[in-house]
Amino acid sequence: MHVDLDQFIAAVEVLRHPELHGRPVVVGGDGDPAKRGVVSTASYEARAYGVHSGLPMRTAARRCPDAVFLAVDKPAYEAASSEVMTVLHELAPAVEVMGWDEAFLAVETDDPESFARQVQDRVAAATRLECSVGIGENRLQAKLATGFGKPAGVFRLTSQNWFEVLGDQPASALWGIGAKTAHKLEELGIRTVAGLASADVAALAARFGPTNGPWLVLVARGIGSTEVSADPYVPKSRSREVTFQQDLTDWDEVRSEVVKIAGQVTGDVLAERRPAIRIVVKVRYKPFFTSTHGVPLAEPTSERAVIEQGALAALEKFTDRRPVRLLGVRAEFGEEDAR
DNA sequence: TCTGGGGTCCTAGGACCC
DNA sequence: TCTGGGGTCCTAGGACCC
């Protein structure tokens, strides 16, 4: 099963601001729609105006001037999320968390629909949040089923109804196929899920590679892994990035901002209790061109000075001095010790 | 319309080695 | 003087997801 909270971030905000119930609510950036930033989540009322995740806040304000705009409050969503995940862990032997608002559950039951209703009831009783539940023969089917259950519903996809439900949908409806791949597929004359499912594997392999080509066909046929991991999440990297309200034109300022961000990343590395092995710096230039450079560290470390120096060394690899709109620093961790 | 922040995985190409 | 074939590792970019 796949569980996904409905309009999660907006729902958390409405819970603590009950007067917003039924109103268009848009959460994003620092809540100021005149600034650089995008929508994290819009309530269903705001979505009716064409406001959705990823939309620039300025555009959202134009489409829905009467919406309530709120700043992102990460700790609040993390707290709500962990309440939900605690409930899920009480209900299933294996829960694989996929983000703040979704998880896969490995479940053994004769009646998955009624089990799904129990999940919804238990989550609502504990958190007053609504969720949708997808049921499938594998992760892919369950994940896609959830979307057909929204809001607050349950839907089951199987190998029996897969093409009936999804056959005529665009290929981009599939999990793992985004706009770029969908466009390349269209160049091959493939538009729908059914079309991709019956496509020539050799032709896809030639276009997308020997691994990805055949994989695309399997996804279109609803074939995928059934594994749900109960192992705790172990991050491979920690990063911070900042988009500046005004582009940086002075490279000395760029350097000092990178040091500042590297300091924050050091805090995250220390909290992880594992040393970093590599530091990567990301620069987004005006108008919107992004590039990254990294350096390996001489030895694994959690020391602030070393991480800052690593970030500066990575920054030295950039030769372009165009105005900078975003800076980011990422620390990468090594393999877990074999134990 | 101007485009966040935090992640993961895959791939192409270069360096290097036998 | 022009130069094979096979392998591994690293880096940067691309694509995707929440």
Tab-separated table of C-alpha atoms (C1' of nucleotides) in Angstrom:
chain	number	residue	atom	x	y	z
A	1	MET	CA	0.000	0.000	0.000
A	2	HIS	CA	0.960	3.601	-0.489
A	3	VAL	CA	-0.279	6.281	1.900
A	4	ASP	CA	-0.213	9.952	0.932
A	5	LEU	CA	-1.514	12.843	3.019
A	6	ASP	CA	-3.925	15.181	1.242
A	7	GLN	CA	-2.612	18.743	0.663
A	8	PHE	CA	-0.324	18.006	3.605
A	9	ILE	CA	1.408	21.336	4.235
A	10	ALA	CA	-1.726	23.387	3.646
A	11	ALA	CA	-3.710	20.988	5.865
A	12	VAL	CA	-1.239	21.401	8.742
A	13	GLU	CA	-1.576	25.185	8.465
A	14	VAL	CA	-5.389	25.053	8.424
A	15	LEU	CA	-5.359	22.855	11.536
A	16	ARG	CA	-3.562	25.538	13.530
A	17	HIS	CA	-5.402	28.419	11.835
A	18	PRO	CA	-8.980	27.067	11.810
A	19	GLU	CA	-10.322	30.365	10.451
A	20	LEU	CA	-8.599	29.487	7.151
A	21	HIS	CA	-10.779	26.420	6.649
A	22	GLY	CA	-12.429	26.545	3.224
A	23	ARG	CA	-10.259	29.430	2.030
A	24	PRO	CA	-7.567	29.339	-0.648
A	25	VAL	CA	-4.280	28.857	1.237
A	26	VAL	CA	-0.871	29.051	-0.414
A	27	VAL	CA	2.296	28.069	1.483
A	28	GLY	CA	5.676	28.981	0.035
A	29	GLY	CA	8.960	30.821	0.627
A	30	ASP	CA	8.691	33.350	3.425
A	31	GLY	CA	5.024	33.945	2.651
A	32	ASP	CA	5.636	37.149	0.695
A	33	PRO	CA	4.308	36.657	-2.843
A	34	ALA	CA	6.308	39.654	-4.079
A	35	LYS	CA	9.611	37.882	-3.411
A	36	ARG	CA	11.568	35.150	-5.200
A	37	GLY	CA	10.129	31.795	-4.266
A	38	VAL	CA	7.717	29.078	-5.319
A	39	VAL	CA	4.604	27.435	-3.894
A	40	SER	CA	5.262	24.435	-1.660
A	41	THR	CA	1.613	23.414	-1.370
A	42	ALA	CA	-1.698	25.043	-2.282
A	43	SER	CA	-5.004	24.053	-0.664
A	44	TYR	CA	-7.636	22.524	-2.930
A	45	GLU	CA	-9.491	25.869	-2.875
A	46	ALA	CA	-6.381	27.601	-4.256
A	47	ARG	CA	-5.771	24.839	-6.812
A	48	ALA	CA	-9.143	25.716	-8.342
A	49	TYR	CA	-7.450	28.972	-9.449
A	50	GLY	CA	-4.594	27.107	-11.111
A	51	VAL	CA	-2.173	27.459	-8.197
A	52	HIS	CA	0.007	24.393	-7.631
A	53	SER	CA	3.327	23.238	-6.176
A	54	GLY	CA	6.337	24.744	-7.927
A	55	LEU	CA	4.468	27.766	-9.279
A	56	PRO	CA	6.288	31.078	-8.650
A	57	MET	CA	4.689	32.901	-5.716
A	58	ARG	CA	4.260	36.055	-7.825
A	59	THR	CA	2.257	34.085	-10.373
A	60	ALA	CA	0.182	32.497	-7.628
A	61	ALA	CA	-0.687	35.956	-6.308
A	62	ARG	CA	-1.798	37.034	-9.751
A	63	ARG	CA	-3.949	33.949	-10.261
A	64	CYS	CA	-5.484	34.029	-6.815
A	65	PRO	CA	-5.115	37.486	-5.229
A	66	ASP	CA	-7.518	36.617	-2.412
A	67	ALA	CA	-5.478	33.641	-1.218
A	68	VAL	CA	-3.880	33.592	2.215
A	69	PHE	CA	-0.097	33.401	1.743
A	70	LEU	CA	1.925	31.713	4.476
A	71	ALA	CA	5.627	31.121	5.090
A	72	VAL	CA	7.040	27.589	5.043
A	73	ASP	CA	7.420	26.316	8.631
A	74	LYS	CA	9.561	23.215	8.279
A	75	PRO	CA	9.643	22.201	11.974
A	76	ALA	CA	5.840	22.232	12.117
A	77	TYR	CA	5.558	19.888	9.137
A	78	GLU	CA	8.288	17.606	10.456
A	79	ALA	CA	6.431	17.302	13.747
A	80	ALA	CA	3.109	16.545	12.031
A	81	SER	CA	4.827	14.083	9.721
A	82	SER	CA	6.428	12.117	12.520
A	83	GLU	CA	3.033	11.813	14.268
A	84	VAL	CA	1.612	10.313	11.095
A	85	MET	CA	4.557	7.947	10.621
A	86	THR	CA	4.241	6.769	14.211
A	87	VAL	CA	0.638	5.744	13.515
A	88	LEU	CA	1.669	3.932	10.343
A	89	HIS	CA	4.378	2.005	12.194
A	90	GLU	CA	1.711	0.786	14.633
A	91	LEU	CA	-0.309	-0.601	11.731
A	92	ALA	CA	2.203	-2.325	9.466
A	93	PRO	CA	5.308	-4.457	10.020
A	94	ALA	CA	7.294	-2.532	7.402
A	95	VAL	CA	6.947	1.175	6.650
A	96	GLU	CA	9.186	2.904	4.104
A	97	VAL	CA	8.955	6.664	4.503
A	98	MET	CA	9.198	8.531	1.199
A	99	GLY	CA	8.983	12.114	2.427
A	100	TRP	CA	7.022	14.219	4.917
A	101	ASP	CA	3.677	13.152	3.566
A	102	GLU	CA	3.964	9.672	2.102
A	103	ALA	CA	5.029	6.116	2.837
A	104	PHE	CA	4.815	2.590	1.525
A	105	LEU	CA	3.354	-0.087	3.803
A	106	ALA	CA	3.948	-3.813	3.476
A	107	VAL	CA	0.666	-5.396	4.470
A	108	GLU	CA	-0.678	-8.930	4.576
A	109	THR	CA	-4.468	-8.987	4.529
A	110	ASP	CA	-7.460	-10.621	2.833
A	111	ASP	CA	-9.269	-7.301	2.585
A	112	PRO	CA	-6.907	-4.470	1.624
A	113	GLU	CA	-9.713	-1.928	1.157
A	114	SER	CA	-10.937	-2.254	4.709
A	115	PHE	CA	-7.360	-2.219	5.963
A	116	ALA	CA	-6.852	1.012	4.025
A	117	ARG	CA	-9.951	2.529	5.654
A	118	GLN	CA	-8.513	1.604	9.044
A	119	VAL	CA	-5.288	3.396	8.154
A	120	GLN	CA	-7.258	6.515	7.218
A	121	ASP	CA	-9.331	6.353	10.407
A	122	ARG	CA	-6.315	5.865	12.657
A	123	VAL	CA	-4.343	8.678	11.017
A	124	ALA	CA	-7.328	11.036	11.233
A	125	ALA	CA	-8.024	10.116	14.859
A	126	ALA	CA	-4.429	10.803	15.877
A	127	THR	CA	-3.673	13.850	13.747
A	128	ARG	CA	-6.944	15.185	12.231
A	129	LEU	CA	-5.226	14.876	8.843
A	130	GLU	CA	-6.783	13.158	5.845
A	131	CYS	CA	-4.925	10.779	3.600
A	132	SER	CA	-5.500	8.714	0.498
A	133	VAL	CA	-4.418	5.107	0.157
A	134	GLY	CA	-3.341	3.243	-2.963
A	135	ILE	CA	-3.333	-0.546	-3.182
A	136	GLY	CA	-1.307	-2.461	-5.728
A	137	GLU	CA	0.525	-5.660	-6.549
A	138	ASN	CA	3.779	-3.698	-6.362
A	139	ARG	CA	5.077	-0.276	-5.333
A	140	LEU	CA	4.470	1.284	-8.744
A	141	GLN	CA	0.829	0.231	-8.867
A	142	ALA	CA	0.192	1.312	-5.278
A	143	LYS	CA	1.896	4.671	-5.786
A	144	LEU	CA	-0.136	5.499	-8.885
A	145	ALA	CA	-3.347	4.192	-7.328
A	146	THR	CA	-3.140	6.789	-4.556
A	147	GLY	CA	-3.648	9.620	-7.026
A	148	PHE	CA	-6.931	8.090	-8.163
A	149	GLY	CA	-8.090	7.855	-4.549
A	150	LYS	CA	-7.633	11.547	-3.797
A	151	PRO	CA	-8.994	13.194	-1.832
A	152	ALA	CA	-9.511	10.979	1.209
A	153	GLY	CA	-10.201	7.855	-0.849
A	154	VAL	CA	-8.922	4.370	-1.518
A	155	PHE	CA	-8.106	2.969	-4.951
A	156	ARG	CA	-6.684	-0.329	-6.126
A	157	LEU	CA	-4.612	-0.890	-9.239
A	158	THR	CA	-3.913	-4.426	-10.432
A	159	SER	CA	-2.540	-6.071	-13.530
A	160	GLN	CA	-6.216	-6.600	-14.457
A	161	ASN	CA	-7.329	-2.951	-14.493
A	162	TRP	CA	-3.952	-1.308	-15.221
A	163	PHE	CA	-4.544	-0.514	-18.893
A	164	GLU	CA	-8.227	0.199	-18.391
A	165	VAL	CA	-7.296	2.946	-15.899
A	166	LEU	CA	-3.963	4.177	-17.302
A	167	GLY	CA	-3.726	3.040	-20.918
A	168	ASP	CA	-4.880	6.327	-22.461
A	169	GLN	CA	-3.025	8.538	-19.976
A	170	PRO	CA	0.095	10.395	-21.154
A	171	ALA	CA	3.379	8.612	-20.418
A	172	SER	CA	4.256	11.377	-17.959
A	173	ALA	CA	1.498	10.063	-15.672
A	174	LEU	CA	3.894	7.252	-14.763
A	175	TRP	CA	6.159	7.389	-11.723
A	176	GLY	CA	9.685	8.181	-12.924
A	177	ILE	CA	8.740	9.646	-16.296
A	178	GLY	CA	8.930	13.422	-16.271
A	179	ALA	CA	8.500	16.143	-18.861
A	180	LYS	CA	11.890	15.597	-20.544
A	181	THR	CA	11.476	11.869	-21.078
A	182	ALA	CA	7.859	12.338	-22.164
A	183	HIS	CA	9.014	14.812	-24.806
A	184	LYS	CA	11.699	12.453	-26.121
A	185	LEU	CA	9.103	9.675	-26.256
A	186	GLU	CA	6.802	11.879	-28.310
A	187	GLU	CA	9.607	12.332	-30.821
A	188	LEU	CA	9.502	8.551	-31.214
A	189	GLY	CA	5.736	8.725	-31.730
A	190	ILE	CA	4.943	7.415	-28.247
A	191	ARG	CA	2.395	9.430	-26.269
A	192	THR	CA	0.385	7.148	-23.988
A	193	VAL	CA	1.057	4.504	-21.376
A	194	ALA	CA	-0.408	1.854	-23.696
A	195	GLY	CA	1.788	3.095	-26.530
A	196	LEU	CA	4.889	2.850	-24.373
A	197	ALA	CA	3.927	-0.600	-23.093
A	198	SER	CA	3.865	-1.968	-26.641
A	199	ALA	CA	6.846	0.032	-27.932
A	200	ASP	CA	9.892	-1.532	-29.558
A	201	VAL	CA	12.370	-2.217	-26.757
A	202	ALA	CA	15.391	-2.064	-29.063
A	203	ALA	CA	14.409	1.391	-30.303
A	204	LEU	CA	13.994	2.627	-26.726
A	205	ALA	CA	17.332	1.121	-25.723
A	206	ALA	CA	18.975	2.985	-28.595
A	207	ARG	CA	17.449	6.280	-27.437
A	208	PHE	CA	17.572	5.944	-23.633
A	209	GLY	CA	20.340	3.432	-22.986
A	210	PRO	CA	20.451	-0.306	-22.357
A	211	THR	CA	19.146	0.006	-18.806
A	212	ASN	CA	16.658	2.842	-19.051
A	213	GLY	CA	15.072	1.873	-22.384
A	214	PRO	CA	13.773	-1.516	-21.252
A	215	TRP	CA	12.888	-0.090	-17.839
A	216	LEU	CA	10.521	2.424	-19.455
A	217	VAL	CA	8.521	-0.411	-21.027
A	218	LEU	CA	8.290	-2.285	-17.724
A	219	VAL	CA	6.959	0.819	-15.967
A	220	ALA	CA	4.345	1.286	-18.682
A	221	ARG	CA	3.227	-2.319	-18.147
A	222	GLY	CA	2.813	-1.776	-14.413
A	223	ILE	CA	5.710	-4.032	-13.504
A	224	GLY	CA	7.922	-3.102	-10.566
A	225	SER	CA	9.464	-3.976	-7.229
A	226	THR	CA	7.385	-5.284	-4.328
A	227	GLU	CA	10.023	-4.578	-1.714
A	228	VAL	CA	9.214	-2.337	1.235
A	229	SER	CA	12.249	-1.649	3.381
A	230	ALA	CA	11.869	-1.452	7.143
A	231	ASP	CA	15.444	-0.163	7.499
A	232	PRO	CA	15.905	3.342	8.905
A	233	TYR	CA	16.737	6.077	6.425
A	234	VAL	CA	20.449	6.874	6.227
A	235	PRO	CA	21.172	10.033	4.215
A	236	LYS	CA	23.990	10.004	1.659
A	237	SER	CA	24.374	13.780	1.741
A	238	ARG	CA	23.261	16.933	3.526
A	239	SER	CA	22.956	20.258	1.764
A	240	ARG	CA	21.817	23.841	2.134
A	241	GLU	CA	21.149	26.363	-0.563
A	242	VAL	CA	19.975	29.960	-0.767
A	243	THR	CA	18.409	31.990	-3.538
A	244	PHE	CA	19.255	35.646	-3.049
A	245	GLN	CA	16.583	38.273	-3.429
A	246	GLN	CA	19.130	40.286	-5.393
A	247	ASP	CA	21.821	38.640	-7.499
A	248	LEU	CA	25.353	38.780	-6.071
A	249	THR	CA	27.791	40.621	-8.333
A	250	ASP	CA	30.785	40.915	-5.989
A	251	TRP	CA	32.827	37.690	-5.878
A	252	ASP	CA	34.149	38.514	-2.391
A	253	GLU	CA	30.558	38.485	-1.262
A	254	VAL	CA	30.040	35.157	-3.035
A	255	ARG	CA	32.998	33.740	-1.070
A	256	SER	CA	31.724	34.948	2.262
A	257	GLU	CA	28.217	33.639	1.579
A	258	VAL	CA	29.641	30.212	0.704
A	259	VAL	CA	31.526	30.166	4.017
A	260	LYS	CA	28.301	31.060	5.822
A	261	ILE	CA	26.383	28.229	4.158
A	262	ALA	CA	29.257	25.795	4.763
A	263	GLY	CA	28.947	26.656	8.454
A	264	GLN	CA	25.280	25.651	8.436
A	265	VAL	CA	26.122	22.419	6.620
A	266	THR	CA	28.727	21.705	9.298
A	267	GLY	CA	25.946	21.859	11.866
A	268	ASP	CA	23.971	19.309	9.841
A	269	VAL	CA	27.043	17.073	9.496
A	270	LEU	CA	27.657	17.178	13.254
A	271	ALA	CA	24.008	16.321	13.908
A	272	GLU	CA	24.388	13.327	11.604
A	273	ARG	CA	27.322	12.042	13.709
A	274	ARG	CA	29.095	10.857	10.552
A	275	PRO	CA	32.022	12.645	8.899
A	276	ALA	CA	31.840	14.189	5.421
A	277	ILE	CA	34.153	12.887	2.694
A	278	ARG	CA	33.448	15.397	-0.069
A	279	ILE	CA	32.141	18.965	-0.380
A	280	VAL	CA	30.231	20.193	-3.428
A	281	VAL	CA	29.359	23.799	-4.217
A	282	LYS	CA	26.468	24.765	-6.484
A	283	VAL	CA	26.228	28.106	-8.278
A	284	ARG	CA	23.173	29.289	-10.164
A	285	TYR	CA	24.091	32.206	-12.373
A	286	LYS	CA	21.813	34.813	-13.859
A	287	PRO	CA	19.637	34.195	-15.777
A	288	PHE	CA	19.187	30.574	-14.640
A	289	PHE	CA	22.248	28.494	-15.470
A	290	THR	CA	23.366	26.050	-12.805
A	291	SER	CA	26.737	24.407	-12.378
A	292	THR	CA	28.455	22.377	-9.627
A	293	HIS	CA	32.029	21.649	-8.580
A	294	GLY	CA	33.321	19.529	-5.749
A	295	VAL	CA	36.448	18.471	-3.899
A	296	PRO	CA	37.261	15.303	-1.971
A	297	LEU	CA	38.444	15.900	1.608
A	298	ALA	CA	41.894	14.598	2.570
A	299	GLU	CA	40.228	12.555	5.302
A	300	PRO	CA	36.663	12.203	6.611
A	301	THR	CA	35.860	15.132	8.881
A	302	SER	CA	33.140	16.990	10.760
A	303	GLU	CA	35.317	20.016	11.492
A	304	ARG	CA	33.921	23.406	10.580
A	305	ALA	CA	37.211	24.903	9.388
A	306	VAL	CA	37.936	21.961	7.086
A	307	ILE	CA	34.440	21.951	5.602
A	308	GLU	CA	34.596	25.715	5.022
A	309	GLN	CA	38.014	25.387	3.364
A	310	GLY	CA	36.679	22.552	1.211
A	311	ALA	CA	33.757	24.713	0.103
A	312	LEU	CA	36.121	27.553	-0.800
A	313	ALA	CA	38.358	25.167	-2.730
A	314	ALA	CA	35.337	23.910	-4.659
A	315	LEU	CA	34.265	27.510	-5.327
A	316	GLU	CA	37.740	28.214	-6.787
A	317	LYS	CA	36.897	25.820	-9.619
A	318	PHE	CA	34.302	28.274	-10.895
A	319	THR	CA	35.805	30.691	-13.389
A	320	ASP	CA	32.597	32.380	-14.551
A	321	ARG	CA	31.983	35.735	-12.817
A	322	ARG	CA	28.458	36.435	-13.990
A	323	PRO	CA	25.909	37.567	-11.362
A	324	VAL	CA	24.909	34.773	-8.944
A	325	ARG	CA	21.316	34.132	-7.907
A	326	LEU	CA	21.810	30.943	-5.865
A	327	LEU	CA	24.579	29.348	-3.816
A	328	GLY	CA	24.530	25.870	-2.305
A	329	VAL	CA	26.882	23.662	-0.316
A	330	ARG	CA	26.536	19.884	-0.007
A	331	ALA	CA	28.434	17.497	2.237
A	332	GLU	CA	28.611	13.884	1.115
A	333	PHE	CA	29.057	10.943	3.462
A	334	GLY	CA	30.978	7.748	2.795
A	335	GLU	CA	29.759	4.186	2.822
A	336	GLU	CA	28.593	2.994	6.213
A	337	ASP	CA	31.336	1.033	7.956
A	338	ALA	CA	30.914	-2.670	7.228
A	339	ARG	CA	30.576	-3.473	10.932
B	1	DT	C1'	5.022	34.166	-15.180
B	2	DC	C1'	10.341	33.858	-13.925
B	3	DT	C1'	11.717	29.730	-12.176
B	4	DG	C1'	12.670	27.052	-3.734
B	5	DG	C1'	15.000	23.722	-1.138
B	6	DG	C1'	16.287	19.033	-0.112
B	7	DG	C1'	17.299	14.793	-1.855
B	8	DT	C1'	18.538	10.244	-5.093
B	9	DC	C1'	20.153	7.717	-9.054
B	10	DC	C1'	22.143	7.208	-13.674
B	11	DT	C1'	25.361	8.265	-17.371
B	12	DA	C1'	29.082	10.176	-20.317
B	13	DG	C1'	33.645	11.306	-20.579
B	14	DG	C1'	38.327	11.792	-18.851
B	15	DA	C1'	42.216	9.949	-16.162
B	16	DC	C1'	44.679	6.210	-15.201
B	17	DC	C1'	46.200	1.407	-15.101
B	18	DC	C1'	47.467	-3.263	-17.028
C	1	DT	C1'	55.100	7.073	-35.778
C	2	DC	C1'	50.915	5.835	-34.672
C	3	DT	C1'	48.966	3.593	-31.535
C	4	DG	C1'	44.447	-2.133	-29.098
C	5	DG	C1'	41.429	-3.710	-25.671
C	6	DG	C1'	39.725	-3.996	-21.150
C	7	DG	C1'	38.876	-2.297	-16.749
C	8	DT	C1'	38.080	1.079	-12.666
C	9	DC	C1'	37.397	5.419	-10.510
C	10	DC	C1'	36.044	10.172	-10.378
C	11	DT	C1'	33.469	14.239	-11.790
C	12	DA	C1'	29.759	16.997	-13.624
C	13	DG	C1'	25.463	17.110	-15.603
C	14	DG	C1'	20.797	15.457	-16.316
C	15	DA	C1'	16.519	13.784	-14.784
C	16	DC	C1'	13.362	12.889	-11.438
C	17	DC	C1'	10.965	13.013	-6.979
C	18	DC	C1'	8.732	15.255	-2.654
